[in-house]
Amino acid sequence: MRNGVTIGQAAAYVGVTVKTVRHYHKLGLVEEPERDGSGYRRYGSAELLRLVQVRTLATAGVPLAEIGPLLDVDAEQFAVAVTDVGRRLTERIADLIARRDTLHRLADGDRALLPDRACAILDRMPGLGFSPAYVAAQREALVLARALVPEGFDGFLTQLEHGLDDPGYVDLTKRGWEAETWEPDDPRIEELATAMADHYLANPALLGDPASLEAWANAAGQYRLINNHRGDQAPISARLTALTESRLRAAGVRIPRR
């Protein structure tokens, strides 16, 4: 009768499950020992050593498909292979850390989708008298802008920062949102569009820097998607924006058509 331990004992000694040992057998990582006179497979020191080696490499992050060849190479090749596995693990760790950070940001609302600078802009709006509905619309517009026109996003944030520092812009913008309560043919809509365009032209920083304007001018399709977002929910604001843009184009400002 052959000396050794049962598969259950071998698994317990090595620190894995019986199912794992059988999986190693199936992959050819560890040869199945012969059965003894009682019909049981008995694991000797050689099999236990191989199980420990496989388990250690697997626990270290070496893919099971690579363990077999790795155990059959010389010391120099083994060191090279382990270094490569270490590099891949480092990359995986960095990816997992990034995913964890995203989860943390998700728990903090906007910060999963927007950078801190954009969140700071949104955080300022309620204190300036903007309604929750307006802030929600701006949040969605920022998320879309970042995804669809990333090269123009920083410039867009700069425009918003200038705008929130400008009492005239803040007042006109709030009036524009309040215009949703007006009738569609209210003459104040045209008057407000003219006032907005005039304010932009008198304060060029509100229009963005040349690089930002160029980025948005080259992204007409994306601009339409962003600008038309919520248009069905805020038709007066959408019309007001279109009228304002029309006046700005007439003054020579490069703005994509909606």
mmCIF file of C-alpha atoms in Angstrom:
data_model
loop_
_atom_site.group_PDB
_atom_site.id
_atom_site.type_symbol
_atom_site.label_atom_id
_atom_site.label_comp_id
_atom_site.label_asym_id
_atom_site.label_seq_id
_atom_site.Cartn_x
_atom_site.Cartn_y
_atom_site.Cartn_z
ATOM 1 C CA MET A 1 0.000 0.000 0.000
ATOM 2 C CA ARG A 2 1.360 3.361 -0.967
ATOM 3 C CA ASN A 3 2.013 5.876 1.804
ATOM 4 C CA GLY A 4 0.477 9.329 1.554
ATOM 5 C CA VAL A 5 -2.624 11.348 2.348
ATOM 6 C CA THR A 6 -6.062 11.581 0.824
ATOM 7 C CA ILE A 7 -7.117 14.397 -1.482
ATOM 8 C CA GLY A 8 -9.056 16.011 1.364
ATOM 9 C CA GLN A 9 -6.019 15.970 3.619
ATOM 10 C CA ALA A 10 -3.767 17.237 0.842
ATOM 11 C CA ALA A 11 -6.112 20.112 0.132
ATOM 12 C CA ALA A 12 -6.270 21.015 3.838
ATOM 13 C CA TYR A 13 -2.472 20.887 4.211
ATOM 14 C CA VAL A 14 -1.922 23.096 1.184
ATOM 15 C CA GLY A 15 -4.728 25.546 2.031
ATOM 16 C CA VAL A 16 -7.072 24.998 -0.923
ATOM 17 C CA THR A 17 -10.322 23.136 -1.506
ATOM 18 C CA VAL A 18 -10.720 19.658 -2.894
ATOM 19 C CA LYS A 19 -12.457 21.234 -5.870
ATOM 20 C CA THR A 20 -9.367 23.382 -6.489
ATOM 21 C CA VAL A 21 -7.062 20.351 -6.366
ATOM 22 C CA ARG A 22 -9.240 18.588 -8.912
ATOM 23 C CA HIS A 23 -9.192 21.695 -11.083
ATOM 24 C CA TYR A 24 -5.384 21.685 -10.973
ATOM 25 C CA HIS A 25 -5.480 18.050 -12.077
ATOM 26 C CA LYS A 26 -7.842 18.863 -14.931
ATOM 27 C CA LEU A 27 -5.515 21.634 -16.171
ATOM 28 C CA GLY A 28 -2.509 19.315 -15.960
ATOM 29 C CA LEU A 29 -0.774 21.455 -13.353
ATOM 30 C CA VAL A 30 -0.495 18.584 -10.884
ATOM 31 C CA GLU A 31 -0.474 14.933 -11.895
ATOM 32 C CA GLU A 32 -3.027 12.704 -10.223
ATOM 33 C CA PRO A 33 -1.339 10.160 -7.978
ATOM 34 C CA GLU A 34 -2.081 6.466 -8.416
ATOM 35 C CA ARG A 35 -4.752 4.778 -6.343
ATOM 36 C CA ASP A 36 -3.770 2.522 -3.479
ATOM 37 C CA GLY A 37 -5.151 -0.948 -2.799
ATOM 38 C CA SER A 38 -8.283 0.591 -1.277
ATOM 39 C CA GLY A 39 -8.989 2.578 -4.399
ATOM 40 C CA TYR A 40 -7.995 5.945 -2.926
ATOM 41 C CA ARG A 41 -5.512 8.336 -4.492
ATOM 42 C CA ARG A 42 -2.682 9.007 -2.097
ATOM 43 C CA TYR A 43 -0.730 12.237 -2.231
ATOM 44 C CA GLY A 44 2.922 11.970 -1.358
ATOM 45 C CA SER A 45 5.523 14.664 -0.738
ATOM 46 C CA ALA A 46 6.136 15.224 -4.471
ATOM 47 C CA GLU A 47 2.462 15.940 -5.168
ATOM 48 C CA LEU A 48 2.162 18.121 -2.077
ATOM 49 C CA LEU A 49 5.206 20.126 -3.135
ATOM 50 C CA ARG A 50 3.717 20.644 -6.594
ATOM 51 C CA LEU A 51 0.381 21.688 -5.075
ATOM 52 C CA VAL A 52 2.134 24.226 -2.858
ATOM 53 C CA GLN A 53 4.052 25.631 -5.831
ATOM 54 C CA VAL A 54 0.916 25.959 -7.962
ATOM 55 C CA ARG A 55 -1.136 27.477 -5.151
ATOM 56 C CA THR A 56 1.615 29.973 -4.311
ATOM 57 C CA LEU A 57 1.967 31.144 -7.903
ATOM 58 C CA ALA A 58 -1.805 31.330 -8.370
ATOM 59 C CA THR A 59 -2.183 33.329 -5.152
ATOM 60 C CA ALA A 60 0.555 35.684 -6.347
ATOM 61 C CA GLY A 61 -1.507 36.463 -9.418
ATOM 62 C CA VAL A 62 0.067 34.230 -12.038
ATOM 63 C CA PRO A 63 -2.647 33.079 -14.481
ATOM 64 C CA LEU A 64 -3.231 29.332 -14.219
ATOM 65 C CA ALA A 65 -2.536 28.935 -17.932
ATOM 66 C CA GLU A 66 1.024 30.204 -17.349
ATOM 67 C CA ILE A 67 1.863 28.215 -14.212
ATOM 68 C CA GLY A 68 2.615 24.889 -15.887
ATOM 69 C CA PRO A 69 5.284 26.213 -18.251
ATOM 70 C CA LEU A 70 6.645 28.446 -15.487
ATOM 71 C CA LEU A 71 7.353 25.491 -13.211
ATOM 72 C CA ASP A 72 9.314 23.737 -15.937
ATOM 73 C CA VAL A 73 11.797 26.518 -16.812
ATOM 74 C CA ASP A 74 15.220 27.191 -15.346
ATOM 75 C CA ALA A 75 15.893 29.769 -12.632
ATOM 76 C CA GLU A 76 16.786 32.597 -15.022
ATOM 77 C CA GLN A 77 13.683 32.151 -17.151
ATOM 78 C CA PHE A 78 11.585 31.829 -14.010
ATOM 79 C CA ALA A 79 12.895 35.172 -12.728
ATOM 80 C CA VAL A 80 12.095 36.890 -16.037
ATOM 81 C CA ALA A 81 8.596 35.424 -16.076
ATOM 82 C CA VAL A 82 7.926 36.436 -12.467
ATOM 83 C CA THR A 83 9.092 39.989 -13.222
ATOM 84 C CA ASP A 84 6.643 40.147 -16.114
ATOM 85 C CA VAL A 85 3.836 38.896 -13.898
ATOM 86 C CA GLY A 86 4.795 41.525 -11.337
ATOM 87 C CA ARG A 87 4.549 44.254 -13.966
ATOM 88 C CA ARG A 88 1.095 43.106 -14.981
ATOM 89 C CA LEU A 89 0.004 42.954 -11.361
ATOM 90 C CA THR A 90 1.204 46.520 -10.835
ATOM 91 C CA GLU A 91 -0.872 47.646 -13.812
ATOM 92 C CA ARG A 92 -3.863 45.758 -12.459
ATOM 93 C CA ILE A 93 -3.418 47.324 -9.032
ATOM 94 C CA ALA A 94 -3.375 50.791 -10.600
ATOM 95 C CA ASP A 95 -6.558 49.948 -12.493
ATOM 96 C CA LEU A 96 -8.255 48.640 -9.350
ATOM 97 C CA ILE A 97 -7.252 51.755 -7.412
ATOM 98 C CA ALA A 98 -8.751 53.907 -10.168
ATOM 99 C CA ARG A 99 -11.966 51.871 -10.031
ATOM 100 C CA ARG A 100 -12.100 52.189 -6.256
ATOM 101 C CA ASP A 101 -11.649 55.946 -6.524
ATOM 102 C CA THR A 102 -14.491 56.081 -9.037
ATOM 103 C CA LEU A 103 -16.729 54.194 -6.616
ATOM 104 C CA HIS A 104 -15.842 56.662 -3.882
ATOM 105 C CA ARG A 105 -16.691 59.513 -6.224
ATOM 106 C CA LEU A 106 -19.993 57.838 -7.113
ATOM 107 C CA ALA A 107 -20.908 57.956 -3.453
ATOM 108 C CA ASP A 108 -20.323 61.697 -3.648
ATOM 109 C CA GLY A 109 -22.725 62.272 -6.539
ATOM 110 C CA ASP A 110 -21.404 64.472 -9.350
ATOM 111 C CA ARG A 111 -17.768 63.737 -8.594
ATOM 112 C CA ALA A 112 -17.889 60.406 -10.385
ATOM 113 C CA LEU A 113 -18.682 62.118 -13.683
ATOM 114 C CA LEU A 114 -17.151 65.566 -13.290
ATOM 115 C CA PRO A 115 -13.811 66.914 -12.071
ATOM 116 C CA ASP A 116 -13.589 68.907 -8.859
ATOM 117 C CA ARG A 117 -13.412 72.180 -10.771
ATOM 118 C CA ALA A 118 -16.780 71.547 -12.429
ATOM 119 C CA CYS A 119 -18.327 70.434 -9.132
ATOM 120 C CA ALA A 120 -17.118 73.664 -7.517
ATOM 121 C CA ILE A 121 -18.963 75.650 -10.192
ATOM 122 C CA LEU A 122 -22.169 73.711 -9.551
ATOM 123 C CA ASP A 123 -21.742 74.160 -5.799
ATOM 124 C CA ARG A 124 -21.608 77.944 -6.240
ATOM 125 C CA MET A 125 -24.858 78.224 -8.171
ATOM 126 C CA PRO A 126 -27.432 77.785 -5.377
ATOM 127 C CA GLY A 127 -25.749 80.510 -3.346
ATOM 128 C CA LEU A 128 -26.132 82.884 -6.297
ATOM 129 C CA GLY A 129 -29.859 82.240 -6.439
ATOM 130 C CA PHE A 130 -30.064 79.591 -9.166
ATOM 131 C CA SER A 131 -32.884 77.097 -8.722
ATOM 132 C CA PRO A 132 -32.290 73.368 -8.174
ATOM 133 C CA ALA A 133 -33.825 72.683 -11.595
ATOM 134 C CA TYR A 134 -31.364 75.039 -13.287
ATOM 135 C CA VAL A 135 -28.402 73.520 -11.440
ATOM 136 C CA ALA A 136 -29.560 70.022 -12.442
ATOM 137 C CA ALA A 137 -29.770 71.088 -16.100
ATOM 138 C CA GLN A 138 -26.284 72.593 -15.935
ATOM 139 C CA ARG A 139 -24.929 69.438 -14.312
ATOM 140 C CA GLU A 140 -26.244 67.323 -17.176
ATOM 141 C CA ALA A 141 -24.886 69.782 -19.747
ATOM 142 C CA LEU A 142 -21.439 69.634 -18.117
ATOM 143 C CA VAL A 143 -21.431 65.831 -18.137
ATOM 144 C CA LEU A 144 -22.342 65.820 -21.833
ATOM 145 C CA ALA A 145 -19.815 68.535 -22.671
ATOM 146 C CA ARG A 146 -16.998 66.670 -20.973
ATOM 147 C CA ALA A 147 -17.848 63.440 -22.792
ATOM 148 C CA LEU A 148 -18.598 64.881 -26.238
ATOM 149 C CA VAL A 149 -16.206 67.836 -26.531
ATOM 150 C CA PRO A 150 -13.334 67.092 -24.101
ATOM 151 C CA GLU A 151 -10.953 69.449 -25.896
ATOM 152 C CA GLY A 152 -13.302 72.366 -25.233
ATOM 153 C CA PHE A 153 -14.329 71.405 -21.718
ATOM 154 C CA ASP A 154 -11.730 73.368 -19.732
ATOM 155 C CA GLY A 155 -12.489 76.460 -21.766
ATOM 156 C CA PHE A 156 -16.192 75.971 -21.083
ATOM 157 C CA LEU A 157 -15.485 75.808 -17.351
ATOM 158 C CA THR A 158 -13.489 79.027 -17.593
ATOM 159 C CA GLN A 159 -16.457 80.706 -19.288
ATOM 160 C CA LEU A 160 -18.756 79.575 -16.494
ATOM 161 C CA GLU A 161 -16.328 80.768 -13.831
ATOM 162 C CA HIS A 162 -16.171 84.203 -15.469
ATOM 163 C CA GLY A 163 -19.941 84.201 -15.712
ATOM 164 C CA LEU A 164 -20.538 83.442 -12.051
ATOM 165 C CA ASP A 165 -18.143 86.250 -11.139
ATOM 166 C CA ASP A 166 -20.186 88.668 -13.273
ATOM 167 C CA PRO A 167 -23.359 89.956 -11.539
ATOM 168 C CA GLY A 168 -24.803 91.077 -14.871
ATOM 169 C CA TYR A 169 -24.402 87.607 -16.385
ATOM 170 C CA VAL A 170 -25.884 85.958 -13.297
ATOM 171 C CA ASP A 171 -28.906 88.257 -13.407
ATOM 172 C CA LEU A 172 -29.508 87.720 -17.137
ATOM 173 C CA THR A 173 -29.111 83.968 -16.823
ATOM 174 C CA LYS A 174 -31.586 83.739 -13.943
ATOM 175 C CA ARG A 175 -34.046 85.860 -15.915
ATOM 176 C CA GLY A 176 -33.595 83.502 -18.845
ATOM 177 C CA TRP A 177 -34.524 80.519 -16.683
ATOM 178 C CA GLU A 178 -37.492 82.395 -15.229
ATOM 179 C CA ALA A 179 -38.667 83.073 -18.789
ATOM 180 C CA GLU A 180 -40.040 79.526 -18.863
ATOM 181 C CA THR A 181 -43.125 80.965 -17.184
ATOM 182 C CA TRP A 182 -43.688 83.466 -20.028
ATOM 183 C CA GLU A 183 -45.940 82.970 -23.015
ATOM 184 C CA PRO A 184 -44.119 81.828 -26.193
ATOM 185 C CA ASP A 185 -44.893 85.110 -27.989
ATOM 186 C CA ASP A 186 -43.940 87.361 -25.064
ATOM 187 C CA PRO A 187 -41.936 90.291 -26.510
ATOM 188 C CA ARG A 188 -39.631 90.168 -23.478
ATOM 189 C CA ILE A 189 -37.997 87.058 -24.945
ATOM 190 C CA GLU A 190 -36.589 89.042 -27.888
ATOM 191 C CA GLU A 191 -35.568 91.875 -25.565
ATOM 192 C CA LEU A 192 -33.794 89.496 -23.191
ATOM 193 C CA ALA A 193 -31.963 87.786 -26.076
ATOM 194 C CA THR A 194 -30.698 91.167 -27.240
ATOM 195 C CA ALA A 195 -29.591 92.071 -23.717
ATOM 196 C CA MET A 196 -27.766 88.764 -23.361
ATOM 197 C CA ALA A 197 -25.976 89.117 -26.692
ATOM 198 C CA ASP A 198 -24.978 92.683 -25.878
ATOM 199 C CA HIS A 199 -23.605 91.589 -22.514
ATOM 200 C CA TYR A 200 -21.548 88.826 -24.114
ATOM 201 C CA LEU A 201 -20.131 91.208 -26.697
ATOM 202 C CA ALA A 202 -19.253 93.750 -24.009
ATOM 203 C CA ASN A 203 -17.520 91.038 -21.964
ATOM 204 C CA PRO A 204 -15.583 88.805 -24.417
ATOM 205 C CA ALA A 205 -14.267 86.573 -21.621
ATOM 206 C CA LEU A 206 -17.794 85.190 -21.324
ATOM 207 C CA LEU A 207 -17.532 83.851 -24.873
ATOM 208 C CA GLY A 208 -14.406 81.811 -24.171
ATOM 209 C CA ASP A 209 -10.808 81.953 -25.372
ATOM 210 C CA PRO A 210 -9.939 81.397 -29.052
ATOM 211 C CA ALA A 211 -8.917 77.777 -28.495
ATOM 212 C CA SER A 212 -12.192 76.959 -26.771
ATOM 213 C CA LEU A 213 -14.236 78.730 -29.434
ATOM 214 C CA GLU A 214 -12.371 76.794 -32.120
ATOM 215 C CA ALA A 215 -13.018 73.481 -30.361
ATOM 216 C CA TRP A 216 -16.736 74.139 -30.141
ATOM 217 C CA ALA A 217 -16.917 75.501 -33.690
ATOM 218 C CA ASN A 218 -15.440 72.214 -34.920
ATOM 219 C CA ALA A 219 -17.937 70.154 -32.939
ATOM 220 C CA ALA A 220 -21.230 71.349 -34.379
ATOM 221 C CA GLY A 221 -22.942 67.966 -34.050
ATOM 222 C CA GLN A 222 -21.955 67.530 -30.419
ATOM 223 C CA TYR A 223 -22.881 71.165 -29.728
ATOM 224 C CA ARG A 224 -26.392 70.536 -31.028
ATOM 225 C CA LEU A 225 -26.805 67.491 -28.820
ATOM 226 C CA ILE A 226 -25.700 69.386 -25.736
ATOM 227 C CA ASN A 227 -27.648 72.538 -26.524
ATOM 228 C CA ASN A 228 -30.850 70.685 -27.389
ATOM 229 C CA HIS A 229 -30.703 68.635 -24.218
ATOM 230 C CA ARG A 230 -33.844 69.316 -22.180
ATOM 231 C CA GLY A 231 -35.130 71.526 -24.972
ATOM 232 C CA ASP A 232 -38.508 69.835 -24.741
ATOM 233 C CA GLN A 233 -38.624 70.570 -21.017
ATOM 234 C CA ALA A 234 -37.477 74.189 -21.294
ATOM 235 C CA PRO A 235 -38.657 75.417 -24.732
ATOM 236 C CA ILE A 236 -38.543 79.123 -23.876
ATOM 237 C CA SER A 237 -34.945 78.858 -22.647
ATOM 238 C CA ALA A 238 -34.033 76.930 -25.807
ATOM 239 C CA ARG A 239 -35.599 79.650 -27.971
ATOM 240 C CA LEU A 240 -33.879 82.356 -25.943
ATOM 241 C CA THR A 241 -30.511 80.652 -26.421
ATOM 242 C CA ALA A 242 -31.128 80.317 -30.176
ATOM 243 C CA LEU A 243 -32.023 84.016 -30.491
ATOM 244 C CA THR A 244 -28.981 85.057 -28.472
ATOM 245 C CA GLU A 245 -26.676 82.898 -30.592
ATOM 246 C CA SER A 246 -28.181 84.301 -33.781
ATOM 247 C CA ARG A 247 -27.340 87.827 -32.649
ATOM 248 C CA LEU A 248 -23.822 86.790 -31.701
ATOM 249 C CA ARG A 249 -23.257 85.168 -35.102
ATOM 250 C CA ALA A 250 -24.471 88.351 -36.756
ATOM 251 C CA ALA A 251 -21.786 90.170 -34.770
ATOM 252 C CA GLY A 252 -19.100 87.787 -36.099
ATOM 253 C CA VAL A 253 -18.802 85.350 -33.187
ATOM 254 C CA ARG A 254 -18.110 81.760 -34.315
ATOM 255 C CA ILE A 255 -20.873 79.677 -32.757
ATOM 256 C CA PRO A 256 -22.037 76.339 -34.206
ATOM 257 C CA ARG A 257 -25.587 76.228 -35.464
ATOM 258 C CA ARG A 258 -28.065 74.327 -33.351
#
